[in-house]
Amino acid sequence: MSTKPDELNQRIGARVRLEREGLGWSLTELAARSGVSRAMVHKVERGDCSPTATLLARLSGAFGLSMSELIARAEMREGRLLRKADQPVWTDPQSGYVRRHVSPASDMLLDLVHISLPPGAVVAMPAAAYVARRQLIWSLSGSLVFIEGDTRHVLDEGDCLELGPPADCVFRNETSDHCTYAVAVLKSA
């Protein structure tokens, strides 16, 4: 049941619109709260573009959600088992970053996400993506450079980092090999 990228973009767009309308916000208000232009928000909602990780992080942060939660709400059905073939996969068109939502949609307060970061890739995330949630980054293979505000962390295979207070962050793969890591997100109760 693997979802095609265009289909996933349509679902993400519909979910952004539902979240916005559920809060009673106009396009202009979401644009102001997220720092994303009104025209781009409109394109995302229509599914006319493939949004970048940074753009989705800004939109989800405005809603008080993580990017994982936003994509999960767009894609996943409830259930205790989520087989690999059914796990939503999203690729950032800008960096080639591949994100696979591993954990089933449920009322658990934990989400697990598997990331593959290509050689030389850089993905920036605004502080809003980290508000009201705690996260761990676990390096599974390769070497990940994670810049958290003014602090630079180098995570090698097996290393695990607990994120500090919300700050603008950058994920970098400064090597010539793919880097894979898992993100565990503890959602607010």
Coordinates of C-alpha atoms in Angstrom, one line a residue:
M1 CA 0.0 0.0 0.0
S2 CA 2.9 2.4 -0.6
T3 CA 1.6 5.9 -1.3
K4 CA 2.9 7.7 -4.4
P5 CA 4.6 11.1 -3.8
D6 CA 1.8 13.1 -5.6
E7 CA -0.9 11.3 -3.7
L8 CA 0.9 12.0 -0.4
N9 CA 1.3 15.7 -1.3
Q10 CA -2.4 15.8 -1.9
R11 CA -3.1 14.2 1.5
I12 CA -0.7 16.5 3.3
G13 CA -2.3 19.5 1.6
A14 CA -5.8 18.4 2.7
R15 CA -4.5 17.8 6.2
V16 CA -3.0 21.3 6.4
R17 CA -6.3 22.8 5.3
L18 CA -8.2 20.7 7.9
E19 CA -5.9 21.7 10.7
R20 CA -6.1 25.4 9.6
E21 CA -9.9 25.4 9.2
G22 CA -10.3 23.4 12.5
L23 CA -8.5 26.3 14.3
G24 CA -10.7 28.9 12.4
W25 CA -7.6 30.4 10.8
S26 CA -7.5 32.1 7.4
L27 CA -4.7 31.4 4.9
T28 CA -3.3 34.8 5.9
E29 CA -3.3 33.9 9.6
L30 CA -1.5 30.6 9.0
A31 CA 1.0 32.4 6.8
A32 CA 1.7 34.9 9.6
R33 CA 2.0 32.3 12.3
S34 CA 4.2 30.0 10.3
G35 CA 6.4 32.4 8.4
V36 CA 5.3 30.7 5.1
S37 CA 3.9 33.0 2.4
R38 CA 0.1 32.9 1.8
A39 CA 0.7 31.9 -1.8
M40 CA 2.8 28.9 -0.7
V41 CA 0.3 27.8 1.9
H42 CA -2.4 27.9 -0.8
K43 CA -0.2 25.8 -3.1
V44 CA 0.5 23.2 -0.4
E45 CA -3.2 23.0 0.5
R46 CA -4.1 22.3 -3.1
G47 CA -1.3 19.7 -3.4
D48 CA 0.3 21.7 -6.2
C49 CA 3.8 21.5 -4.8
S50 CA 6.0 19.0 -3.0
P51 CA 6.8 20.9 0.2
T52 CA 10.3 20.8 1.7
A53 CA 11.0 19.5 5.2
T54 CA 11.6 23.1 6.4
L55 CA 8.3 24.3 5.1
L56 CA 6.4 21.4 6.6
A57 CA 8.2 22.0 9.9
R58 CA 7.1 25.7 9.9
L59 CA 3.5 24.8 9.1
S60 CA 3.3 21.9 11.7
G61 CA 5.0 24.2 14.3
A62 CA 2.3 26.8 13.8
F63 CA -0.3 24.1 14.6
G64 CA 1.6 23.0 17.7
L65 CA 2.4 19.7 16.0
S66 CA 5.6 17.9 15.0
M67 CA 6.2 17.3 11.3
S68 CA 5.7 13.6 12.2
E69 CA 2.3 14.2 13.6
L70 CA 1.2 16.3 10.6
I71 CA 2.3 13.6 8.1
A72 CA 0.8 10.8 10.3
R73 CA -2.5 12.6 10.4
A74 CA -2.4 12.9 6.6
E75 CA -1.5 9.4 5.9
M76 CA -2.1 6.8 8.6
R77 CA -5.0 4.7 9.8
E78 CA -5.4 3.6 13.4
G79 CA -4.1 0.2 14.5
R80 CA -1.5 -1.5 16.6
L81 CA 0.6 -2.9 13.7
L82 CA 2.0 -0.8 10.9
R83 CA 3.9 -3.0 8.5
K84 CA 6.9 -1.5 6.7
A85 CA 5.1 -1.6 3.3
D86 CA 2.4 0.5 4.8
Q87 CA 4.6 3.1 6.6
P88 CA 4.3 6.5 5.1
V89 CA 7.4 7.6 3.3
W90 CA 8.1 11.2 2.3
T91 CA 11.1 12.6 0.4
D92 CA 12.2 16.2 0.8
P93 CA 12.4 17.5 -2.8
Q94 CA 15.2 19.9 -1.8
S95 CA 17.6 17.7 0.1
G96 CA 16.7 14.2 -0.8
Y97 CA 16.0 13.5 2.9
V98 CA 13.8 10.4 3.2
R99 CA 11.5 10.2 6.2
R100 CA 9.6 7.0 7.1
H101 CA 7.0 7.1 9.9
V102 CA 7.6 3.8 11.7
S103 CA 5.1 3.9 14.6
P104 CA 1.4 3.1 14.2
A105 CA -1.1 5.9 14.6
S106 CA -2.4 5.5 18.1
D107 CA -3.1 7.3 21.4
M108 CA 0.5 6.5 22.6
L109 CA 2.5 9.6 23.4
L110 CA 5.5 8.4 21.4
D111 CA 6.2 8.6 17.6
L112 CA 9.1 6.9 15.9
V113 CA 10.5 8.1 12.6
H114 CA 13.4 6.7 10.5
I115 CA 15.4 9.2 8.4
S116 CA 17.9 8.6 5.6
L117 CA 20.1 11.7 4.9
P118 CA 22.0 11.6 1.6
P119 CA 25.7 12.5 1.4
G120 CA 26.1 16.3 1.6
A121 CA 22.5 16.9 2.5
V122 CA 21.5 19.8 4.8
V123 CA 18.0 20.2 6.4
A124 CA 17.2 23.2 8.6
M125 CA 14.3 23.0 11.1
P126 CA 12.9 26.1 12.9
A127 CA 12.6 26.1 16.7
A128 CA 8.8 26.0 16.3
A129 CA 9.1 22.4 15.2
Y130 CA 10.3 21.5 18.7
V131 CA 7.9 23.4 21.0
A132 CA 6.0 21.4 23.6
R133 CA 7.7 18.0 22.7
R134 CA 10.8 16.1 23.8
Q135 CA 12.9 14.3 21.2
L136 CA 15.7 11.8 21.0
I137 CA 17.9 11.4 17.9
W138 CA 19.5 7.9 17.6
S139 CA 22.2 7.5 14.9
L140 CA 21.8 4.1 13.2
S141 CA 24.5 4.3 10.6
G142 CA 27.0 6.8 9.3
S143 CA 27.7 10.1 10.9
L144 CA 25.2 12.9 11.6
V145 CA 26.1 16.5 12.4
F146 CA 23.2 18.1 14.4
I147 CA 23.4 21.8 15.1
E148 CA 21.1 22.9 17.9
G149 CA 21.2 26.6 18.2
D150 CA 24.9 27.4 18.7
T151 CA 25.8 23.9 19.7
R152 CA 27.3 21.4 17.2
H153 CA 26.9 17.7 18.0
V154 CA 28.5 14.9 15.9
L155 CA 26.6 11.6 16.3
D156 CA 28.3 8.4 15.1
E157 CA 26.6 5.0 14.8
G158 CA 24.9 4.1 18.0
D159 CA 25.0 7.6 19.6
C160 CA 21.8 9.0 21.0
L161 CA 21.1 12.7 21.8
E162 CA 18.3 14.2 23.8
L163 CA 17.3 17.6 22.3
G164 CA 17.5 20.6 24.6
P165 CA 15.1 23.5 24.7
P166 CA 13.5 24.6 21.4
A167 CA 16.1 26.1 19.1
D168 CA 16.6 26.5 15.3
C169 CA 18.3 23.2 14.3
V170 CA 20.2 21.9 11.3
F171 CA 20.7 18.2 10.3
R172 CA 23.9 17.7 8.1
N173 CA 25.5 14.8 6.5
E174 CA 29.1 16.0 5.9
T175 CA 30.3 12.5 4.7
S176 CA 30.2 10.7 1.3
D177 CA 27.9 8.0 2.7
H178 CA 24.2 7.9 3.6
C179 CA 23.4 8.6 7.2
T180 CA 20.4 7.0 8.9
Y181 CA 18.9 7.9 12.2
A182 CA 15.8 7.5 14.2
V183 CA 13.8 10.2 15.9
A184 CA 11.7 9.4 18.9
V185 CA 9.1 12.1 19.6
L186 CA 7.4 12.3 23.0
K187 CA 4.1 14.1 22.3
S188 CA 2.4 16.3 24.9
A189 CA -0.3 14.5 26.9

